Short mmCIF file of N, CA, C and O in Angstrom, two decimals:
data_model
loop_
_atom_site.label_atom_id
_atom_site.label_comp_id
_atom_site.label_asym_id
_atom_site.label_seq_id
_atom_site.Cartn_x
_atom_site.Cartn_y
_atom_site.Cartn_z
N MET A 5 -225.38 24.21 131.92
CA MET A 5 -226.47 23.27 131.76
C MET A 5 -226.67 22.53 133.08
O MET A 5 -225.73 22.00 133.66
N VAL A 6 -227.89 22.49 133.56
CA VAL A 6 -228.21 21.79 134.80
C VAL A 6 -228.74 20.42 134.44
O VAL A 6 -229.68 20.28 133.64
N VAL A 7 -228.14 19.40 135.01
CA VAL A 7 -228.58 18.04 134.78
C VAL A 7 -229.38 17.60 135.99
O VAL A 7 -228.91 17.68 137.11
N GLN A 8 -230.59 17.17 135.75
CA GLN A 8 -231.43 16.69 136.85
C GLN A 8 -231.21 15.20 137.02
O GLN A 8 -231.23 14.45 136.05
N ILE A 9 -231.00 14.81 138.24
CA ILE A 9 -230.93 13.39 138.55
C ILE A 9 -231.96 13.11 139.62
O ILE A 9 -232.16 13.92 140.52
N GLU A 10 -232.60 12.04 139.49
CA GLU A 10 -233.55 11.63 140.51
C GLU A 10 -233.16 10.24 140.95
O GLU A 10 -233.18 9.30 140.16
N LEU A 11 -232.79 10.13 142.18
CA LEU A 11 -232.46 8.84 142.77
C LEU A 11 -233.49 8.55 143.85
O LEU A 11 -233.85 9.44 144.62
N SER A 12 -233.92 7.31 143.91
CA SER A 12 -234.83 6.94 144.98
C SER A 12 -234.05 6.89 146.29
O SER A 12 -232.82 6.82 146.30
N ASP A 13 -234.78 6.91 147.38
CA ASP A 13 -234.12 6.80 148.69
C ASP A 13 -233.33 5.50 148.79
O ASP A 13 -232.23 5.48 149.35
N ASP A 14 -233.86 4.43 148.23
CA ASP A 14 -233.15 3.15 148.26
C ASP A 14 -231.84 3.22 147.47
O ASP A 14 -230.82 2.69 147.90
N GLU A 15 -231.86 3.88 146.32
CA GLU A 15 -230.63 4.02 145.52
C GLU A 15 -229.59 4.84 146.28
O GLU A 15 -228.41 4.48 146.30
N VAL A 16 -230.02 5.93 146.89
CA VAL A 16 -229.10 6.76 147.66
C VAL A 16 -228.52 5.96 148.81
O VAL A 16 -227.30 6.00 149.07
N ASP A 17 -229.37 5.22 149.51
CA ASP A 17 -228.89 4.39 150.62
C ASP A 17 -227.85 3.38 150.14
O ASP A 17 -226.81 3.20 150.79
N ARG A 18 -228.11 2.71 149.01
CA ARG A 18 -227.16 1.72 148.49
C ARG A 18 -225.83 2.36 148.12
O ARG A 18 -224.76 1.83 148.42
N ILE A 19 -225.88 3.53 147.48
CA ILE A 19 -224.65 4.21 147.07
C ILE A 19 -223.81 4.58 148.29
O ILE A 19 -222.62 4.28 148.36
N PHE A 20 -224.43 5.23 149.27
CA PHE A 20 -223.64 5.70 150.40
C PHE A 20 -223.25 4.59 151.35
O PHE A 20 -222.20 4.66 151.99
N ARG A 21 -224.04 3.52 151.40
CA ARG A 21 -223.64 2.35 152.19
C ARG A 21 -222.41 1.72 151.54
O ARG A 21 -221.46 1.35 152.22
N ALA A 22 -222.41 1.65 150.22
CA ALA A 22 -221.26 1.09 149.51
C ALA A 22 -220.02 1.96 149.69
O ALA A 22 -218.92 1.45 149.90
N LEU A 23 -220.21 3.27 149.65
CA LEU A 23 -219.06 4.19 149.77
C LEU A 23 -218.55 4.32 151.20
O LEU A 23 -217.48 4.87 151.42
N ALA A 24 -219.30 3.80 152.16
CA ALA A 24 -218.91 3.94 153.57
C ALA A 24 -217.74 3.04 153.95
O ALA A 24 -217.15 3.22 155.01
N ASP A 25 -217.37 2.12 153.09
CA ASP A 25 -216.30 1.16 153.41
C ASP A 25 -215.02 1.49 152.65
O ASP A 25 -215.04 1.71 151.43
N THR A 26 -213.91 1.50 153.37
CA THR A 26 -212.60 1.84 152.79
C THR A 26 -212.22 0.90 151.65
O THR A 26 -211.74 1.36 150.60
N THR A 27 -212.41 -0.38 151.84
CA THR A 27 -212.04 -1.34 150.79
C THR A 27 -212.85 -1.11 149.53
O THR A 27 -212.32 -1.11 148.42
N ARG A 28 -214.14 -0.85 149.69
CA ARG A 28 -214.97 -0.62 148.51
C ARG A 28 -214.58 0.66 147.79
O ARG A 28 -214.56 0.71 146.56
N ARG A 29 -214.25 1.71 148.55
CA ARG A 29 -213.79 2.94 147.89
C ARG A 29 -212.50 2.68 147.13
O ARG A 29 -212.29 3.20 146.03
N ASP A 30 -211.63 1.85 147.69
CA ASP A 30 -210.37 1.53 147.01
C ASP A 30 -210.64 0.71 145.74
O ASP A 30 -210.00 0.94 144.71
N ILE A 31 -211.57 -0.21 145.80
CA ILE A 31 -211.92 -0.99 144.61
C ILE A 31 -212.43 -0.06 143.52
O ILE A 31 -212.05 -0.19 142.35
N ILE A 32 -213.26 0.89 143.88
CA ILE A 32 -213.75 1.86 142.88
C ILE A 32 -212.58 2.63 142.29
O ILE A 32 -212.47 2.79 141.07
N ARG A 33 -211.69 3.12 143.15
CA ARG A 33 -210.53 3.88 142.67
C ARG A 33 -209.72 3.06 141.68
O ARG A 33 -209.34 3.54 140.61
N ARG A 34 -209.47 1.80 142.01
CA ARG A 34 -208.67 0.94 141.14
C ARG A 34 -209.37 0.66 139.81
O ARG A 34 -208.72 0.57 138.77
N THR A 35 -210.69 0.51 139.85
CA THR A 35 -211.40 0.11 138.63
C THR A 35 -211.88 1.28 137.79
O THR A 35 -212.34 1.07 136.67
N LEU A 36 -211.79 2.48 138.29
CA LEU A 36 -212.09 3.64 137.45
C LEU A 36 -210.96 3.90 136.48
O LEU A 36 -211.17 4.41 135.39
N GLY A 37 -209.74 3.54 136.88
CA GLY A 37 -208.58 3.73 136.01
C GLY A 37 -208.44 2.65 134.96
O GLY A 37 -207.68 2.80 134.01
N GLY A 38 -209.11 1.56 135.13
CA GLY A 38 -209.05 0.43 134.20
C GLY A 38 -209.66 -0.78 134.87
O GLY A 38 -209.66 -0.89 136.08
N GLU A 39 -210.18 -1.66 134.07
CA GLU A 39 -210.85 -2.81 134.67
C GLU A 39 -209.84 -3.78 135.27
O GLU A 39 -208.67 -3.80 134.90
N ALA A 40 -210.33 -4.56 136.23
CA ALA A 40 -209.50 -5.56 136.90
C ALA A 40 -210.37 -6.77 137.20
O ALA A 40 -211.58 -6.63 137.42
N SER A 41 -209.76 -7.93 137.20
CA SER A 41 -210.52 -9.12 137.55
C SER A 41 -210.70 -9.16 139.06
O SER A 41 -209.94 -8.55 139.82
N VAL A 42 -211.71 -9.88 139.49
CA VAL A 42 -211.92 -10.05 140.93
C VAL A 42 -210.69 -10.71 141.55
O VAL A 42 -210.27 -10.33 142.64
N SER A 43 -210.09 -11.64 140.83
CA SER A 43 -208.87 -12.30 141.32
C SER A 43 -207.74 -11.30 141.52
O SER A 43 -207.03 -11.34 142.53
N GLU A 44 -207.55 -10.40 140.57
CA GLU A 44 -206.51 -9.37 140.69
C GLU A 44 -206.80 -8.47 141.89
O GLU A 44 -205.89 -8.12 142.64
N LEU A 45 -208.05 -8.08 142.04
CA LEU A 45 -208.41 -7.23 143.17
C LEU A 45 -208.14 -7.95 144.49
O LEU A 45 -207.63 -7.34 145.43
N ALA A 46 -208.46 -9.24 144.55
CA ALA A 46 -208.30 -10.00 145.79
C ALA A 46 -206.86 -10.04 146.26
O ALA A 46 -206.60 -10.08 147.47
N THR A 47 -205.90 -10.00 145.33
CA THR A 47 -204.49 -10.03 145.75
C THR A 47 -204.06 -8.74 146.43
O THR A 47 -203.01 -8.69 147.07
N SER A 48 -204.86 -7.69 146.29
CA SER A 48 -204.51 -6.38 146.86
C SER A 48 -204.94 -6.20 148.31
O SER A 48 -204.62 -5.19 148.92
N TYR A 49 -205.70 -7.16 148.83
CA TYR A 49 -206.27 -6.98 150.17
C TYR A 49 -205.96 -8.18 151.05
O TYR A 49 -205.84 -9.30 150.57
N ASP A 50 -205.87 -7.91 152.32
CA ASP A 50 -205.61 -8.96 153.31
C ASP A 50 -206.94 -9.55 153.76
O ASP A 50 -207.36 -9.37 154.91
N MET A 51 -207.61 -10.19 152.80
CA MET A 51 -208.89 -10.84 153.09
C MET A 51 -209.09 -11.93 152.06
O MET A 51 -208.37 -12.00 151.07
N SER A 52 -210.07 -12.75 152.27
CA SER A 52 -210.33 -13.87 151.37
C SER A 52 -210.89 -13.38 150.03
O SER A 52 -211.44 -12.28 149.93
N PHE A 53 -210.77 -14.23 149.04
CA PHE A 53 -211.35 -13.97 147.73
C PHE A 53 -212.86 -13.75 147.87
O PHE A 53 -213.42 -12.84 147.27
N ALA A 54 -213.50 -14.59 148.70
CA ALA A 54 -214.95 -14.48 148.90
C ALA A 54 -215.33 -13.12 149.50
O ALA A 54 -216.35 -12.54 149.13
N ALA A 55 -214.51 -12.62 150.40
CA ALA A 55 -214.79 -11.30 151.01
C ALA A 55 -214.70 -10.21 149.95
O ALA A 55 -215.53 -9.30 149.92
N VAL A 56 -213.70 -10.29 149.08
CA VAL A 56 -213.57 -9.30 148.00
C VAL A 56 -214.76 -9.42 147.06
O VAL A 56 -215.33 -8.40 146.63
N GLN A 57 -215.19 -10.64 146.75
CA GLN A 57 -216.37 -10.83 145.91
C GLN A 57 -217.59 -10.16 146.53
O GLN A 57 -218.39 -9.56 145.81
N LYS A 58 -217.74 -10.26 147.85
CA LYS A 58 -218.88 -9.63 148.52
C LYS A 58 -218.80 -8.11 148.41
O LYS A 58 -219.81 -7.45 148.18
N HIS A 59 -217.60 -7.56 148.56
CA HIS A 59 -217.43 -6.10 148.40
C HIS A 59 -217.82 -5.68 146.99
O HIS A 59 -218.53 -4.68 146.80
N VAL A 60 -217.37 -6.43 146.00
CA VAL A 60 -217.70 -6.11 144.61
C VAL A 60 -219.21 -6.22 144.39
O VAL A 60 -219.80 -5.38 143.71
N ALA A 61 -219.84 -7.21 145.00
CA ALA A 61 -221.29 -7.38 144.86
C ALA A 61 -222.05 -6.17 145.43
O ALA A 61 -223.03 -5.71 144.84
N VAL A 62 -221.59 -5.65 146.56
CA VAL A 62 -222.21 -4.46 147.15
C VAL A 62 -222.06 -3.27 146.21
O VAL A 62 -223.01 -2.52 145.98
N LEU A 63 -220.87 -3.11 145.64
CA LEU A 63 -220.63 -2.02 144.69
C LEU A 63 -221.48 -2.18 143.43
O LEU A 63 -222.02 -1.20 142.91
N GLU A 64 -221.59 -3.40 142.97
CA GLU A 64 -222.38 -3.66 141.77
C GLU A 64 -223.87 -3.38 142.04
O GLU A 64 -224.56 -2.77 141.20
N GLU A 65 -224.36 -3.79 143.19
CA GLU A 65 -225.76 -3.53 143.54
C GLU A 65 -226.04 -2.03 143.61
O GLU A 65 -227.12 -1.58 143.24
N ALA A 66 -225.05 -1.26 144.04
CA ALA A 66 -225.20 0.20 144.11
C ALA A 66 -225.00 0.86 142.76
O ALA A 66 -225.21 2.06 142.62
N GLY A 67 -224.56 0.08 141.76
CA GLY A 67 -224.34 0.63 140.43
C GLY A 67 -223.00 1.33 140.28
O GLY A 67 -222.75 1.98 139.27
N LEU A 68 -222.13 1.20 141.28
CA LEU A 68 -220.85 1.91 141.24
C LEU A 68 -219.80 1.18 140.41
O LEU A 68 -218.81 1.79 139.99
N VAL A 69 -219.99 -0.11 140.20
CA VAL A 69 -219.13 -0.89 139.31
C VAL A 69 -220.01 -1.80 138.47
O VAL A 69 -221.16 -2.07 138.82
N THR A 70 -219.45 -2.26 137.38
CA THR A 70 -220.11 -3.28 136.57
C THR A 70 -219.17 -4.47 136.47
O THR A 70 -217.95 -4.32 136.59
N LYS A 71 -219.74 -5.65 136.27
CA LYS A 71 -218.96 -6.87 136.07
C LYS A 71 -219.36 -7.50 134.76
O LYS A 71 -220.53 -7.45 134.38
N HIS A 72 -218.37 -8.08 134.10
CA HIS A 72 -218.66 -8.82 132.88
C HIS A 72 -217.66 -9.95 132.76
O HIS A 72 -216.53 -9.86 133.25
N PRO A 73 -218.08 -11.04 132.11
CA PRO A 73 -217.17 -12.17 131.97
C PRO A 73 -216.12 -11.90 130.89
O PRO A 73 -216.38 -11.22 129.90
N HIS A 74 -214.94 -12.41 131.15
CA HIS A 74 -213.85 -12.37 130.17
C HIS A 74 -213.13 -13.70 130.33
O HIS A 74 -212.29 -13.86 131.23
N GLY A 75 -213.48 -14.66 129.49
CA GLY A 75 -212.97 -16.01 129.68
C GLY A 75 -213.51 -16.57 130.99
O GLY A 75 -214.70 -16.53 131.26
N ARG A 76 -212.58 -17.05 131.82
CA ARG A 76 -212.98 -17.60 133.12
C ARG A 76 -213.01 -16.54 134.22
O ARG A 76 -213.39 -16.83 135.34
N GLU A 77 -212.59 -15.35 133.90
CA GLU A 77 -212.53 -14.27 134.89
C GLU A 77 -213.78 -13.42 134.85
O GLU A 77 -214.46 -13.32 133.84
N ARG A 78 -214.07 -12.77 135.96
CA ARG A 78 -215.12 -11.75 136.04
C ARG A 78 -214.40 -10.42 136.17
O ARG A 78 -213.70 -10.18 137.14
N MET A 79 -214.55 -9.59 135.15
CA MET A 79 -213.88 -8.30 135.12
C MET A 79 -214.76 -7.24 135.76
O MET A 79 -215.97 -7.21 135.55
N VAL A 80 -214.13 -6.36 136.54
CA VAL A 80 -214.83 -5.30 137.26
C VAL A 80 -214.38 -3.97 136.68
O VAL A 80 -213.18 -3.74 136.50
N ARG A 81 -215.35 -3.12 136.42
CA ARG A 81 -215.04 -1.79 135.89
C ARG A 81 -215.84 -0.76 136.68
O ARG A 81 -217.04 -0.94 136.92
N GLY A 82 -215.16 0.30 137.11
CA GLY A 82 -215.85 1.38 137.80
C GLY A 82 -216.82 2.07 136.87
O GLY A 82 -216.59 2.15 135.66
N ASN A 83 -217.91 2.58 137.43
CA ASN A 83 -218.94 3.24 136.63
C ASN A 83 -218.88 4.74 136.89
O ASN A 83 -219.45 5.23 137.86
N PRO A 84 -218.19 5.49 136.04
CA PRO A 84 -218.05 6.94 136.26
C PRO A 84 -219.39 7.67 136.29
O PRO A 84 -219.54 8.66 137.00
N GLU A 85 -220.37 7.19 135.55
CA GLU A 85 -221.69 7.82 135.54
C GLU A 85 -222.33 7.75 136.93
O GLU A 85 -222.93 8.73 137.39
N ALA A 86 -222.20 6.62 137.60
CA ALA A 86 -222.77 6.50 138.95
C ALA A 86 -222.04 7.41 139.93
O ALA A 86 -222.66 8.00 140.82
N ILE A 87 -220.74 7.52 139.76
CA ILE A 87 -219.96 8.43 140.62
C ILE A 87 -220.42 9.87 140.37
O ILE A 87 -220.59 10.65 141.31
N ARG A 88 -220.67 10.21 139.12
CA ARG A 88 -221.14 11.55 138.79
C ARG A 88 -222.50 11.82 139.43
O ARG A 88 -222.75 12.89 139.96
N ARG A 89 -223.37 10.83 139.39
CA ARG A 89 -224.70 11.00 140.00
C ARG A 89 -224.57 11.22 141.51
O ARG A 89 -225.28 12.05 142.08
N ALA A 90 -223.68 10.48 142.16
CA ALA A 90 -223.47 10.67 143.60
C ALA A 90 -222.91 12.07 143.86
O ALA A 90 -223.33 12.74 144.81
N GLN A 91 -222.00 12.52 143.00
CA GLN A 91 -221.43 13.86 143.16
C GLN A 91 -222.50 14.93 142.98
O GLN A 91 -222.53 15.90 143.73
N LEU A 92 -223.37 14.74 142.01
CA LEU A 92 -224.46 15.71 141.80
C LEU A 92 -225.39 15.76 143.01
O LEU A 92 -225.85 16.84 143.40
N LEU A 93 -225.63 14.62 143.61
CA LEU A 93 -226.46 14.59 144.82
C LEU A 93 -225.78 15.37 145.95
O LEU A 93 -226.41 16.19 146.62
N LEU A 94 -224.49 15.14 146.13
CA LEU A 94 -223.75 15.88 147.16
C LEU A 94 -223.72 17.37 146.84
O LEU A 94 -223.81 18.20 147.76
N ASP A 95 -223.61 17.71 145.57
CA ASP A 95 -223.64 19.12 145.17
C ASP A 95 -224.96 19.78 145.57
O ASP A 95 -224.98 20.93 146.01
N ARG A 96 -226.06 19.04 145.42
CA ARG A 96 -227.36 19.59 145.83
C ARG A 96 -227.39 19.88 147.32
O ARG A 96 -227.88 20.92 147.75
N TYR A 97 -226.85 18.95 148.11
CA TYR A 97 -226.80 19.18 149.56
C TYR A 97 -225.93 20.38 149.88
O TYR A 97 -226.24 21.17 150.76
N GLU A 98 -224.82 20.53 149.16
CA GLU A 98 -223.95 21.68 149.38
C GLU A 98 -224.67 22.98 149.04
O GLU A 98 -224.54 23.98 149.76
N GLN A 99 -225.45 23.00 147.97
CA GLN A 99 -226.20 24.20 147.60
C GLN A 99 -227.19 24.59 148.70
O GLN A 99 -227.33 25.77 149.02
N ILE A 100 -227.85 23.60 149.27
CA ILE A 100 -228.79 23.87 150.38
C ILE A 100 -228.03 24.47 151.55
O ILE A 100 -228.46 25.47 152.14
N TRP A 101 -226.90 23.88 151.89
CA TRP A 101 -226.09 24.35 153.02
C TRP A 101 -225.60 25.77 152.76
O TRP A 101 -225.70 26.63 153.62
N ARG A 102 -225.09 26.03 151.56
CA ARG A 102 -224.59 27.37 151.24
C ARG A 102 -225.70 28.41 151.27
O ARG A 102 -225.49 29.54 151.72
N ALA A 103 -226.89 28.05 150.82
CA ALA A 103 -228.02 28.98 150.86
C ALA A 103 -228.37 29.33 152.31
O ALA A 103 -228.66 30.48 152.62
N ARG A 104 -228.31 28.36 153.18
CA ARG A 104 -228.58 28.63 154.60
C ARG A 104 -227.52 29.53 155.21
O ARG A 104 -227.83 30.44 155.99
N ILE A 105 -226.28 29.30 154.87
CA ILE A 105 -225.18 30.13 155.38
C ILE A 105 -225.34 31.55 154.85
O ILE A 105 -225.17 32.53 155.59
N ASP A 106 -225.70 31.70 153.57
CA ASP A 106 -225.91 33.03 152.98
C ASP A 106 -227.04 33.77 153.71
O ASP A 106 -226.93 34.97 153.98
N ARG A 107 -228.12 33.06 154.02
CA ARG A 107 -229.23 33.69 154.75
C ARG A 107 -228.79 34.11 156.15
O ARG A 107 -229.15 35.18 156.63
N LEU A 108 -227.99 33.26 156.80
CA LEU A 108 -227.49 33.59 158.13
C LEU A 108 -226.56 34.81 158.06
O LEU A 108 -226.66 35.72 158.90
N ASP A 109 -225.68 34.85 157.07
CA ASP A 109 -224.80 36.01 156.89
C ASP A 109 -225.62 37.29 156.69
O ASP A 109 -225.30 38.33 157.27
N ALA A 110 -226.68 37.21 155.88
CA ALA A 110 -227.52 38.38 155.63
C ALA A 110 -228.22 38.82 156.91
O ALA A 110 -228.30 40.02 157.21
N LEU A 111 -228.70 37.88 157.69
CA LEU A 111 -229.37 38.19 158.94
C LEU A 111 -228.40 38.87 159.91
O LEU A 111 -228.74 39.88 160.54
N LEU A 112 -227.20 38.33 160.02
CA LEU A 112 -226.20 38.92 160.91
C LEU A 112 -225.79 40.32 160.44
O LEU A 112 -225.59 41.22 161.25
N ALA A 113 -225.67 40.51 159.15
CA ALA A 113 -225.33 41.83 158.61
C ALA A 113 -226.44 42.83 158.92
O ALA A 113 -226.15 43.98 159.26
N ASP A 114 -227.70 42.44 158.81
CA ASP A 114 -228.83 43.32 159.14
C ASP A 114 -228.81 43.71 160.62
O ASP A 114 -229.11 44.84 160.96
N GLU A 115 -228.45 42.76 161.48
CA GLU A 115 -228.41 43.05 162.92
C GLU A 115 -227.26 44.01 163.27
O GLU A 115 -227.38 44.80 164.18
N GLN A 116 -226.17 43.93 162.53
CA GLN A 116 -225.01 44.80 162.78
C GLN A 116 -225.26 46.20 162.27
O GLN A 116 -224.67 47.15 162.74
N HIS A 117 -226.09 46.34 161.26
CA HIS A 117 -226.37 47.63 160.63
C HIS A 117 -227.87 47.85 160.58
O HIS A 117 -228.47 47.89 159.50
N PRO A 118 -228.53 48.04 161.74
CA PRO A 118 -229.99 48.12 161.75
C PRO A 118 -230.56 49.35 161.05
O PRO A 118 -231.71 49.37 160.68
N ASN A 119 -229.80 50.38 160.83
CA ASN A 119 -230.31 51.62 160.21
C ASN A 119 -230.29 51.55 158.69
O ASN A 119 -230.70 52.49 158.04
N ASN A 120 -229.75 50.52 158.11
CA ASN A 120 -229.67 50.43 156.64
C ASN A 120 -230.95 49.98 156.04
O ASN A 120 -231.67 49.22 156.28
#
């Protein structure tokens, strides 16, 4: 079954801008396995709580994580669906690349065997 996804250029830009940072990728990794509070996440990094909040905000804007209140805490949860959409986008680029390589291979094979 082929699943079609359509992301706007802005959505793609937000996703890959968010994924371009090591800390944000680590936050996603941590929160895909289970939710964590922003406070818990902040203890894992050598940066201020506010800096971690900004990283989470970038991820949330890209749709890669969701936040919800739990008492006085803000809980962060990775969004597997958004990760899947990003993977499908990368898969499309890979298909384009592989098709070009296949055409190049065919062209080179024709040149090596011109009488066929």
